[in-house]
Amino acid sequence: MAALVLPAGLLVVMLLVAPMLLLARISLNRFSPTELMVEATTAENYWRAVQDPYYQQVLGTTLGVALGCTVLALALGFPAAYWLARMESRWKSLATILVLFPLLVGNVVRSAGWMALLGNEGAINAALMGMGITSRPLPLLYNTGSVVVGIVAVVLPYMILTLAAVIEGIPRQAEEAAANLGGRPMTVFRRVVLPLALPGVVAGSVLVFILCMNAYATPVLLGGPQFKMMAPAVYDQFVRGNNWPFGAALAFILLAVTLVLTVVGSTLLGRRYRAA
Amino acid sequence: MGSLVLEALSKRYGSSTAVERVDLEVAQGEMVALLGPSGCGKTTTLRMVAGFIPPSGGRVLIGGQDVTRAPPYARDTGMVFQSYALFPHMSVAQNVAFGLEMRKVGRAERDERVMEALRLVRLDHLADRLPRQLSGGQQQRVALARALVVNPAVFLLDEPLSNLDAKLRGEVRMEIRALQQRLGLTTLIVTHDQEEALTMADRLVVMERGRVRQVGTAEELYEHPADPFVAGFVGRCNLVSGRLEGGGFRAESGALLRCDSTGAPADAALLALRPERIRLDPDPAGEARITAVTYLGAQTEYHVEQRGTTLLVTRPTPPLGDPMRRLAVGDAVVLSWDAAAVRLLPAA
Ligand SMILES: Nc1ncnc2c1ncn2[C@@H]1O[C@H](COP(=O)(O)OP(=O)(O)O)[C@@H](O)[C@H]1O
Ligand SMILES: [Mg+2]
C-alpha cells in the first residue's frame, strides 16, 4: 500500500509545495535593474512592502473588500442555502446545477459581462437614460461597489454549496420541535438553525474570504486602473516591474495576512459554537 | 366538548388521499391511540393537529378553539417525535428549558420546573449532558420531559417506542401511561403496534387507508369488531367466509360451524372467531386434524383442519405429563366453542 501511496503523495507535495518554496526563496533575493535578480538572503523586500504607504493602502483595500464580500456572501447565501437544502429531492439537483452554473463561466468572461451591464454605455445606464431618469450616465463601473458586486457574484456559489451541505445535516424535526415548543420562525432560526449551521458558516466564510483576498480578474476589470488589490499588485511586480523578489514578498505578506485572519476568525466563531 | 376535536379532517396529496374525513373527540385527560398499518395516515393526522401540515379540509379544535389555520408555535401542543428530535447543541436541561423560555417563564421558576420534569423522568442526574452522550432510552425520556414541562393542552406522541429495544419498550410504555394519568394529560398517540395501543390507551382509533374504521375501548374492539379489518388487526382472529344457514354458518369449504346468529347482519359473509375461544380435545373419532403445532412457552398454537377449513387455536400450554402435551401433527381432535364467542360480519 505504502509503495503505491508514496509516489502519488510525493507528486502532490511537489505540485503544492515546490512552487511555494521556490517563491519563498525568491522573496529573499535582491532586485537588480540590470540583472533582475541577485542571490541574497535579505528581508529588505518585506520591509519595503510593509513600510510603503502605497502597499499599506492596497492591503487595506484588499482586506476591506474581502471582509465586506464575505459578510455579503454570507448574508445573501444563507437564505439561498437553506432553501436549497430543504428543497424536495427531485428539484434539488436542478437547483444545485443552477447554483453551480456561473462557475462554468470564467472570471474574466463574467467580469466582461458586468462591464457590459454597468459601464457608461452599459445596459443599465442605457435604460436609465432611455427612460429619462438621468441625463448623464451614472458612474456604476470602476469603483469599490462594482468590484464588490463582481466578487460576491463569483464567490456566492461556493458559499451557498458549503452552507447547504451543512444545513442538510440539520434534522428538520429539530426545527419542528422548536416550533412546537413555541418558537417563532426567527427564534427557531437563531436558537436552532444558526448554531447548528455554524460549522458551515465557518467553512464557507473561510473559503470565500481566501478567494476574495486573492481575487485578480474582477478587481482589474471592474475596478479600473486606479483600484488596486493585492493579487493584481503581485502580478504587476512580476510582469510589469520584472521585480520578482518584491512580488514574491508581497505574495507572502498576502498569504500570511490571509492565514492569520482565517485562523483567528474561525477560532472565534468556533468558540461561539461551543458556547451556544 | 372534547379537549381535542377533529372534524372531518382530511389531507390530499395530488390525487392521493392520506387522511379522509377523520372525526374524533378526545376528552380532557383521556389517552387515545391512532392504530393502523404503516401508511394509513396516522402521522399525517398527528402532524395536522400539531400544525406542521395544513389540512386539505376539516377543522382542528383545541380546548374549543379553532386552530386549523394557526401556526405550530401558536398551538398549545407538546409533541414527542419518533426520532426524539432533541436539540443536539443543547444540554439536557437546556433542551427541557426551551419551551419555558419561549413562554417567557422567569429564570428561577424555569430552573425549578426543568429539574422537576427531569426528576419525573428520572434524569435529574444527567441534566448537563449533551443528547449524544445519552442512550436511546434516556434521549426518549428527555423528549418526554421537554414536551411535558410546558404543560401542553394536548400531548402528542408519534410512535414513541419504535426506536427502543423490546425490553425497554415495555418499561417506557408503563412509564408514559403512568405520567399521562398522573398529570391528567389529554393525549393522542400514534402506533402501529396493537399491543402498545391496547395497553396504553383509554380508547383506540383503528385506521386504514386514511379512514377511521372503528373507535372504541380495547375491549369493545376486541370483542365487537365492526368489520373484518378491525377483527384481523386488533388481536388475532380466524376469519372464515361463507353464509348463514339454518342455525349455523356454512363455510365456503362446506363445513358447518356453530354460531349464535341472533342479531347478526343478514348479509353476514364472514365468521370471526378468536383462537383462544376455541376448545380442543383429543378424540380418535374426531374429524378435525392437527396440521401444525407451535410451542410458544405460556401458550401453544395449533393449526387444525376441519373439512377444508383451517382454524388457528391457541391454548395455555398444558403442564408436563398432561396427555394434551403429547398432541402432534396428524392427531384427530374435536373443536368446540360457545356460540356467543362467534362474531358475524359483513363481507370485507
Ligand atoms: N409529503 C407527502 N407527499 C405525498 N404523499 C405523502 C406525503 N406524506 C405522506 N404521504 C402519504 O400519505 C399516506 C399516509 O402517510 P403517514 O401519515 O405517514 O402514514 P403512517 O404514519 O400511518 O404510517 C402514505 O400513503 C404516504 O405515502
Ligand atoms: Mg408514521
XYZ file of C-alpha atoms and ligand atoms in Angstrom:
652
model
C 0.000 0.000 0.000
C 2.667 2.469 1.079
C 4.556 1.731 -2.104
C 1.554 2.904 -4.084
C 0.679 5.908 -1.953
C 4.184 7.240 -1.574
C 4.891 8.255 -5.186
C 1.460 9.861 -5.510
C 1.953 11.640 -2.202
C 5.349 12.906 -3.276
C 3.920 14.161 -6.533
C 1.208 16.098 -4.668
C 3.795 17.573 -2.316
C 5.904 18.572 -5.290
C 2.973 20.184 -7.035
C 1.759 22.057 -3.972
C 4.878 22.811 -2.036
C 7.674 23.204 -4.557
C 6.420 26.444 -6.168
C 5.862 27.894 -2.714
C 9.356 27.002 -1.557
C 10.800 28.468 -4.708
C 8.781 31.635 -4.254
C 9.892 31.888 -0.623
C 13.487 31.646 -1.706
C 12.994 34.299 -4.402
C 11.416 36.689 -1.901
C 14.724 36.792 -0.033
C 16.731 37.705 -3.131
C 17.717 41.201 -4.130
C 16.334 43.009 -7.193
C 18.742 44.483 -9.667
C 17.523 46.599 -12.611
C 20.284 45.169 -14.773
C 20.489 41.527 -13.686
C 16.862 41.334 -12.484
C 17.669 39.128 -9.501
C 20.736 38.695 -7.317
C 21.159 35.761 -4.947
C 20.883 37.026 -1.392
C 19.290 36.369 1.968
C 17.671 39.621 2.901
C 14.369 40.766 4.404
C 14.525 44.126 2.654
C 11.702 43.304 0.233
C 9.404 42.610 3.169
C 10.483 45.802 4.924
C 9.842 47.868 1.867
C 6.374 46.378 1.347
C 5.359 46.835 4.992
C 6.594 50.410 5.234
C 5.401 51.717 1.879
C 2.110 53.632 2.444
C 1.009 52.664 -1.061
C 1.138 48.948 -0.310
C -0.361 49.531 3.129
C -3.309 51.072 1.354
C -3.510 48.249 -1.189
C -3.535 45.709 1.649
C -6.166 47.779 3.471
C -8.377 47.888 0.378
C -7.915 44.140 -0.124
C -8.882 43.389 3.485
C -11.872 45.706 3.375
C -13.186 44.294 0.113
C -12.566 40.682 1.221
C -14.307 41.137 4.575
C -17.192 43.038 3.033
C -17.656 40.475 0.280
C -17.514 37.599 2.787
C -20.180 39.156 5.006
C -22.329 39.987 1.990
C -21.952 36.491 0.525
C -22.918 35.016 3.904
C -25.978 37.240 4.240
C -27.128 36.518 0.691
C -26.019 32.891 0.657
C -27.648 31.677 3.857
C -31.293 32.024 2.791
C -30.465 30.521 -0.603
C -28.567 27.638 1.009
C -31.410 26.965 3.438
C -33.915 26.963 0.622
C -31.712 24.626 -1.420
C -31.063 22.258 1.486
C -34.738 21.948 2.359
C -35.894 21.515 -1.210
C -37.630 18.335 -2.324
C -35.193 15.900 -3.845
C -36.399 15.960 -7.436
C -35.900 19.747 -7.742
C -32.751 19.806 -5.672
C -30.345 18.532 -8.316
C -31.693 21.029 -10.832
C -31.320 23.893 -8.351
C -27.791 22.731 -7.465
C -26.828 22.844 -11.126
C -28.292 26.347 -11.391
C -26.169 27.458 -8.430
C -23.090 25.858 -9.997
C -23.829 27.273 -13.434
C -21.998 30.602 -13.002
C -18.810 28.650 -12.214
C -18.848 27.259 -15.735
C -18.031 30.743 -17.000
C -14.549 32.014 -16.181
C -13.995 35.087 -14.038
C -12.751 37.163 -16.962
C -15.790 36.463 -19.087
C -18.091 37.121 -16.174
C -16.404 40.414 -15.382
C -16.779 41.415 -19.005
C -20.472 40.729 -18.580
C -20.626 43.063 -15.594
C -18.785 45.717 -17.623
C -21.403 45.444 -20.339
C -24.058 45.893 -17.664
C -22.533 48.645 -15.519
C -20.429 50.681 -17.987
C -21.236 54.174 -19.209
C -22.643 52.675 -22.396
C -23.855 49.640 -20.448
C -27.340 48.243 -20.298
C -28.344 49.864 -17.010
C -27.238 53.358 -17.938
C -28.782 52.999 -21.378
C -32.087 52.021 -19.778
C -31.957 54.808 -17.208
C -31.181 57.417 -19.836
C -33.730 55.937 -22.221
C -36.420 56.350 -19.572
C -35.212 59.872 -18.910
C -34.415 59.169 -15.273
C -30.939 60.551 -15.725
C -29.400 62.648 -18.474
C -25.769 61.627 -17.899
C -24.546 58.064 -17.297
C -24.180 57.139 -13.613
C -20.644 56.097 -12.532
C -21.558 52.487 -11.850
C -18.287 50.942 -13.008
C -14.688 51.340 -11.801
C -15.332 51.784 -8.089
C -15.349 49.707 -4.909
C -19.038 48.974 -5.375
C -18.639 47.396 -8.790
C -15.704 45.300 -7.568
C -17.670 44.090 -4.528
C -20.676 43.198 -6.681
C -18.449 41.318 -9.120
C -16.567 39.387 -6.444
C -19.710 38.488 -4.476
C -21.230 37.094 -7.658
C -18.132 34.925 -8.137
C -17.922 33.558 -4.584
C -21.634 33.144 -3.886
C -21.906 29.611 -5.326
C -19.068 28.408 -3.058
C -20.784 29.914 -0.035
C -24.194 28.502 -0.923
C -22.978 24.971 -1.609
C -20.828 24.838 1.537
C -23.686 26.085 3.719
C -26.278 23.855 2.056
C -24.208 20.739 2.735
C -24.199 21.534 6.454
C -27.816 22.705 6.655
C -28.919 19.473 5.008
C -27.496 17.651 8.020
C -29.676 19.621 10.445
C -32.687 17.440 11.193
C -35.845 19.188 10.092
C -37.573 17.679 13.089
C -35.328 19.701 15.407
C -36.798 22.819 13.808
C -40.286 21.386 14.120
C -39.683 20.566 17.771
C -38.599 24.159 18.390
C -41.734 25.478 16.658
C -43.851 23.018 18.593
C -42.403 24.355 21.847
C -43.495 27.874 20.910
C -40.549 29.144 18.861
C -41.463 31.655 16.165
C -39.574 31.310 12.862
C -36.906 33.915 13.726
C -36.344 32.330 17.136
C -36.088 28.864 15.609
C -33.505 30.233 13.193
C -31.469 31.974 15.895
C -31.609 29.235 18.521
C -31.553 26.051 16.420
C -30.667 26.519 12.742
C -27.862 29.057 13.065
C -25.937 27.347 15.903
C -26.168 24.004 14.114
C -25.121 25.594 10.807
C -22.136 27.355 12.363
C -19.561 24.812 11.137
C -20.824 25.560 7.624
C -20.713 29.297 8.271
C -17.067 28.967 9.352
C -16.086 26.738 6.425
C -17.940 28.846 3.849
C -16.583 32.133 5.205
C -13.003 30.866 5.309
C -13.238 29.553 1.762
C -14.841 32.724 0.432
C -12.526 35.027 2.378
C -9.483 33.313 0.870
C -10.977 33.582 -2.616
C -11.730 37.279 -2.078
C -8.256 38.072 -0.743
C -6.772 36.557 -3.889
C -9.244 37.993 -6.379
C -7.452 39.069 -9.540
C -9.546 39.388 -12.692
C -12.547 41.034 -11.057
C -10.700 43.955 -9.393
C -8.634 44.533 -12.545
C -11.602 44.601 -14.913
C -14.307 46.114 -12.695
C -12.088 48.328 -10.540
C -10.239 50.029 -13.347
C -6.661 51.300 -13.275
C -6.994 53.331 -10.053
C -8.333 50.463 -7.981
C -5.639 48.181 -6.524
C -5.883 44.940 -4.648
C -3.038 42.658 -3.603
C -3.212 39.963 -6.270
C -3.031 42.439 -9.175
C -0.215 44.238 -7.336
C 1.773 40.995 -7.167
C 1.162 40.439 -10.860
C 2.362 43.964 -11.657
C 5.660 43.343 -9.877
C 6.291 40.046 -11.634
C 5.249 41.061 -15.142
C 5.437 44.831 -15.478
C 8.202 45.616 -12.985
C 10.090 42.389 -13.511
C 10.820 42.646 -9.784
C 10.397 39.026 -8.771
C 11.812 39.292 -5.250
C 9.468 42.136 -4.307
C 6.490 40.452 -5.970
C 7.242 37.254 -4.050
C 7.472 39.185 -0.788
C 4.083 40.803 -1.484
C 2.627 37.376 -2.223
C 3.879 36.039 1.105
C 2.527 39.024 3.001
C -0.860 38.404 1.385
C -0.630 34.740 2.317
C 0.372 35.474 5.917
C -2.400 38.030 6.490
C -4.980 35.697 4.975
C -3.772 32.795 7.095
C -3.743 34.728 10.362
C -7.187 36.230 9.820
C -8.611 32.880 8.768
C -7.283 31.127 11.859
C -8.354 33.917 14.216
C -11.776 34.254 12.639
C -12.619 30.562 12.609
C -11.362 30.131 16.170
C -13.577 32.953 17.398
C -16.607 31.593 15.559
C -15.828 28.074 16.725
C -15.684 29.246 20.326
C -19.122 30.811 19.979
C -20.380 27.485 18.661
C -19.194 25.625 21.711
C -20.724 28.232 23.979
C -24.127 28.047 22.303
C -66.972 19.112 24.114
C -63.682 17.265 23.910
C -60.369 18.844 24.761
C -59.182 17.961 21.282
C -61.685 17.730 18.444
C -61.072 16.731 14.858
C -63.889 17.428 12.429
C -63.849 15.775 9.006
C -60.099 16.307 8.931
C -58.655 15.448 5.512
C -55.337 15.615 3.704
C -54.876 15.052 -0.002
C -51.576 14.917 -1.878
C -52.439 15.489 -5.512
C -54.891 12.772 -6.380
C -53.988 10.504 -3.465
C -55.680 10.867 -0.111
C -53.557 10.429 3.024
C -56.324 11.216 5.533
C -60.031 11.081 4.707
C -62.641 12.874 6.855
C -61.412 11.833 10.283
C -63.762 12.732 13.143
C -62.545 12.375 16.710
C -63.103 13.802 20.166
C -60.540 13.336 22.897
C -61.799 14.191 26.384
C -59.785 16.096 28.982
C -57.220 13.719 30.485
C -58.002 10.932 28.043
C -55.409 8.984 26.076
C -56.433 7.967 22.579
C -54.313 5.841 20.256
C -54.337 6.060 16.476
C -53.715 2.490 15.422
C -53.252 1.124 11.949
C -50.804 -0.367 9.488
C -47.923 1.675 8.098
C -49.063 4.310 5.617
C -52.659 4.547 6.864
C -52.377 8.254 7.720
C -51.622 8.233 11.459
C -48.582 10.515 11.334
C -50.281 12.858 8.864
C -53.242 13.193 11.243
C -50.970 13.884 14.221
C -48.946 16.449 12.281
C -52.109 18.251 11.239
C -53.001 18.526 14.944
C -49.526 19.936 15.695
C -49.823 22.347 12.759
C -46.954 21.047 10.622
C -49.245 20.014 7.772
C -52.087 22.235 6.563
C -55.257 20.145 6.218
C -57.000 19.985 2.840
C -60.325 20.039 4.656
C -61.932 19.884 8.075
C -61.078 21.524 11.383
C -58.878 21.046 14.434
C -60.128 22.393 17.770
C -58.017 22.537 20.907
C -59.842 23.487 24.110
C -62.808 24.576 21.998
C -60.724 26.970 19.888
C -60.419 26.511 16.167
C -56.666 26.257 15.483
C -56.939 24.849 11.948
C -55.050 27.834 10.495
C -52.823 28.555 13.496
C -49.051 28.062 13.079
C -47.390 25.349 15.203
C -45.901 27.824 17.692
C -49.326 29.258 18.461
C -50.829 25.848 19.315
C -50.567 24.558 22.830
C -49.383 21.073 21.939
C -46.399 19.105 23.244
C -45.040 16.652 20.731
C -42.685 13.728 21.190
C -41.131 12.870 17.842
C -40.354 9.365 16.662
C -36.694 10.353 16.315
C -36.915 12.413 19.558
C -35.615 15.499 17.683
C -33.592 16.754 20.634
C -31.505 19.886 20.043
C -28.028 18.363 19.611
C -26.173 21.528 20.655
C -28.043 21.989 23.915
C -27.643 20.147 27.195
C -30.467 18.031 28.574
C -31.511 20.877 30.873
C -31.355 23.435 28.038
C -33.473 21.171 25.860
C -36.124 20.908 28.540
C -35.945 24.627 29.313
C -36.546 25.674 25.692
C -40.343 25.624 25.796
C -40.364 27.550 29.080
C -38.052 30.193 27.607
C -40.434 30.576 24.671
C -43.203 31.124 27.208
C -41.099 33.761 28.957
C -41.039 31.889 32.256
C -38.604 33.572 34.673
C -35.186 32.110 35.348
C -35.842 30.810 38.865
C -39.166 29.185 38.059
C -37.705 27.793 34.852
C -34.820 26.055 36.602
C -37.206 24.651 39.147
C -39.648 23.297 36.571
C -36.839 21.832 34.438
C -35.472 19.901 37.405
C -38.963 18.789 38.366
C -39.609 17.486 34.852
C -36.235 15.736 34.803
C -36.962 14.147 38.181
C -40.270 12.949 36.749
C -38.390 11.011 34.052
C -35.555 10.134 36.493
C -32.867 12.019 34.584
C -32.097 14.847 37.018
C -28.575 13.461 37.461
C -27.836 13.900 33.724
C -29.046 17.495 33.341
C -25.710 18.761 31.996
C -25.109 16.027 29.432
C -25.482 16.562 25.705
C -28.075 14.400 23.917
C -25.394 12.406 22.071
C -23.976 11.318 25.436
C -27.235 9.555 26.314
C -28.651 6.146 25.454
C -31.724 5.870 23.223
C -33.974 5.293 26.203
C -32.582 8.305 28.020
C -32.963 10.526 24.944
C -36.548 9.360 24.713
C -37.161 10.440 28.328
C -35.591 13.859 27.663
C -38.007 14.255 24.749
C -40.870 13.367 27.095
C -39.701 15.844 29.736
C -39.230 18.582 27.132
C -42.811 18.176 25.907
C -44.332 17.736 29.379
C -42.648 20.635 31.119
C -44.761 23.243 29.297
C -48.000 21.609 30.449
C -49.450 21.344 26.937
C -53.192 21.282 26.359
C -52.619 18.311 24.075
C -49.805 15.812 24.332
C -48.804 14.220 21.008
C -46.684 11.095 20.610
C -45.606 9.648 17.255
C -44.530 6.027 17.626
C -42.581 6.975 20.752
C -41.338 3.456 21.430
C -40.351 2.322 17.955
C -36.640 3.078 18.420
C -36.300 1.215 21.721
C -35.424 -2.428 22.220
C -38.181 -4.817 23.241
C -37.426 -4.911 26.959
C -37.152 -1.133 27.311
C -40.309 -0.692 25.271
C -42.419 -2.446 27.890
C -40.976 -0.310 30.678
C -41.307 3.012 28.872
C -44.849 2.112 27.870
C -45.837 1.799 31.511
C -43.904 4.926 32.368
C -45.598 7.082 29.723
C -49.021 5.802 30.728
C -48.326 6.481 34.424
C -47.103 10.027 33.668
C -50.061 10.731 31.422
C -52.527 9.614 34.091
C -50.729 11.371 36.928
C -50.616 14.676 35.035
C -54.080 14.218 33.506
C -52.764 14.923 30.009
C -55.073 14.907 27.029
C -53.064 12.638 24.749
C -53.053 11.434 21.175
C -50.552 8.651 20.498
C -49.734 7.105 17.137
C -48.695 3.490 16.880
C -48.799 0.577 14.501
C -48.304 -1.840 17.407
C -51.634 -3.115 18.649
C -50.204 -4.334 21.944
C -48.873 -0.832 22.604
C -52.251 0.681 21.813
C -54.209 -1.871 23.833
C -52.082 -1.453 26.950
C -51.680 2.339 26.924
C -54.793 3.985 25.605
C -58.252 4.596 27.040
C -59.684 4.398 23.563
C -58.351 3.290 20.195
C -58.972 4.619 16.719
C -58.342 1.948 14.111
C -57.391 3.500 10.783
C -56.960 2.016 7.360
C -56.063 3.849 4.160
C -56.747 7.258 5.642
C -60.144 6.375 7.093
C -61.314 5.591 10.603
C -62.629 2.034 10.700
C -63.712 1.885 14.340
C -63.327 3.819 17.577
C -63.665 2.146 20.946
C -62.032 0.769 24.058
C -59.663 -2.147 23.699
C -62.390 -4.462 24.914
C -65.002 -3.106 22.518
C -62.677 -3.511 19.564
C -61.587 -6.970 20.594
C -64.999 -8.342 21.474
C -67.108 -6.442 18.968
C -65.038 -5.599 15.903
C -67.163 -3.679 13.401
C -65.560 -5.190 10.334
C -63.093 -7.861 9.222
C -60.208 -5.363 9.081
C -60.593 -4.429 12.736
C -61.120 -8.085 13.710
C -57.889 -9.027 11.967
C -55.857 -6.027 13.083
C -56.740 -5.921 16.781
C -55.625 -9.261 18.153
C -55.560 -12.377 16.040
C -58.699 -13.766 14.573
C -59.945 -16.659 12.481
C -61.944 -15.213 9.593
C -63.975 -17.763 7.650
C -66.056 -16.730 4.671
C -69.405 -18.352 3.978
C -73.046 -17.659 4.809
C -75.680 -18.185 7.471
C -77.578 -21.460 7.062
C -80.192 -22.710 9.488
C -78.774 -22.137 12.944
C -75.126 -22.326 11.817
C -72.621 -20.852 9.410
C -71.781 -22.742 6.237
C -68.160 -22.167 5.336
C -67.265 -21.982 1.655
C -65.333 -25.210 2.128
C -68.562 -26.914 3.198
C -68.025 -27.222 6.945
C -70.985 -26.159 9.116
C -69.701 -24.042 12.004
C -71.572 -23.425 15.219
C -72.605 -19.839 15.875
C -75.175 -17.627 17.538
C -76.893 -15.850 14.682
C -79.279 -13.712 16.731
C -78.728 -10.089 15.838
C -76.274 -10.976 13.073
C -76.422 -8.856 9.920
C -78.494 -10.531 7.226
C -75.622 -10.126 4.778
C -73.162 -11.816 7.143
C -70.440 -13.285 4.971
C -67.624 -13.748 7.479
C -67.372 -15.616 10.718
C -64.867 -14.183 13.190
C -63.640 -16.392 15.992
C -60.729 -15.633 18.335
C -58.223 -18.506 18.507
C -58.253 -18.651 22.315
C -62.039 -19.107 22.399
C -61.800 -22.494 20.680
C -61.582 -25.590 22.845
C -59.621 -28.529 21.552
C -59.950 -32.091 22.840
C -58.155 -35.212 21.684
C -60.665 -37.657 20.237
C -59.696 -40.562 17.973
C -63.171 -40.325 16.420
C -62.881 -36.584 15.779
C -62.949 -35.348 12.179
C -60.536 -32.443 12.731
C -56.799 -32.963 12.224
C -53.869 -31.041 13.664
C -51.696 -29.720 10.831
C -49.178 -27.701 12.854
C -48.154 -27.218 16.472
C -46.137 -24.205 17.643
C -44.878 -24.125 21.203
C -44.691 -20.527 22.471
C -43.923 -21.087 26.135
C -47.011 -19.986 28.043
C -49.188 -20.798 25.060
C -49.253 -23.356 22.327
C -50.709 -22.696 18.887
C -52.399 -25.372 16.825
C -53.476 -25.225 13.228
C -56.449 -27.513 12.911
C -58.095 -28.525 9.659
C -61.720 -29.478 9.598
C -63.426 -30.331 6.304
C -61.304 -27.948 4.282
C -61.318 -25.087 6.762
C -58.179 -24.419 8.799
C -58.623 -22.725 12.159
C -55.950 -21.312 14.451
C -56.357 -22.414 18.055
C -54.304 -21.095 20.968
C -54.392 -22.903 24.300
C -52.460 -22.362 27.524
C -49.596 -24.849 27.337
C -50.664 -27.827 29.448
C -48.390 -28.939 32.294
C -45.771 -31.627 31.638
C -47.310 -35.073 31.774
C -50.739 -33.867 30.687
C -51.956 -36.020 27.739
C -52.710 -32.766 25.832
C -48.985 -32.081 25.873
C -48.438 -35.002 23.503
C -50.762 -33.667 20.775
C -48.883 -33.753 17.493
C -49.410 -33.147 13.799
C -51.887 -35.631 12.352
C -53.732 -36.300 15.603
C -57.534 -36.366 15.476
C -59.276 -33.803 17.684
C -62.664 -32.269 18.289
C -63.111 -28.495 18.231
C -65.821 -26.704 20.155
C -66.745 -23.167 21.171
C -69.572 -21.222 22.694
C -71.972 -19.948 20.091
C -71.678 -16.493 21.696
C -67.926 -16.390 21.059
C -68.588 -16.001 17.339
C -68.973 -12.610 15.624
C -70.711 -12.491 12.269
C -69.504 -9.711 9.976
C -70.447 -8.343 6.577
C -68.040 -9.007 3.711
C -64.780 -7.070 3.709
N -45.487 14.706 1.531
C -46.217 13.692 1.019
N -46.481 13.630 -0.296
C -47.218 12.633 -0.813
N -47.743 11.614 -0.095
C -47.497 11.597 1.227
C -46.729 12.637 1.861
N -46.671 12.368 3.193
C -47.353 11.211 3.359
N -47.857 10.749 2.198
C -48.680 9.537 2.027
O -49.751 9.584 2.922
C -50.017 8.307 3.465
C -50.054 8.364 4.975
O -48.764 8.595 5.476
P -48.473 8.610 7.041
O -49.433 9.519 7.701
O -47.045 8.920 7.221
O -48.757 7.108 7.459
P -48.495 6.360 8.843
O -47.943 7.342 9.826
O -49.823 5.824 9.251
O -47.549 5.246 8.547
C -48.962 7.381 2.934
O -49.529 6.620 1.897
C -47.889 8.296 2.405
O -47.260 7.726 1.294
Mg -45.980 7.217 10.835
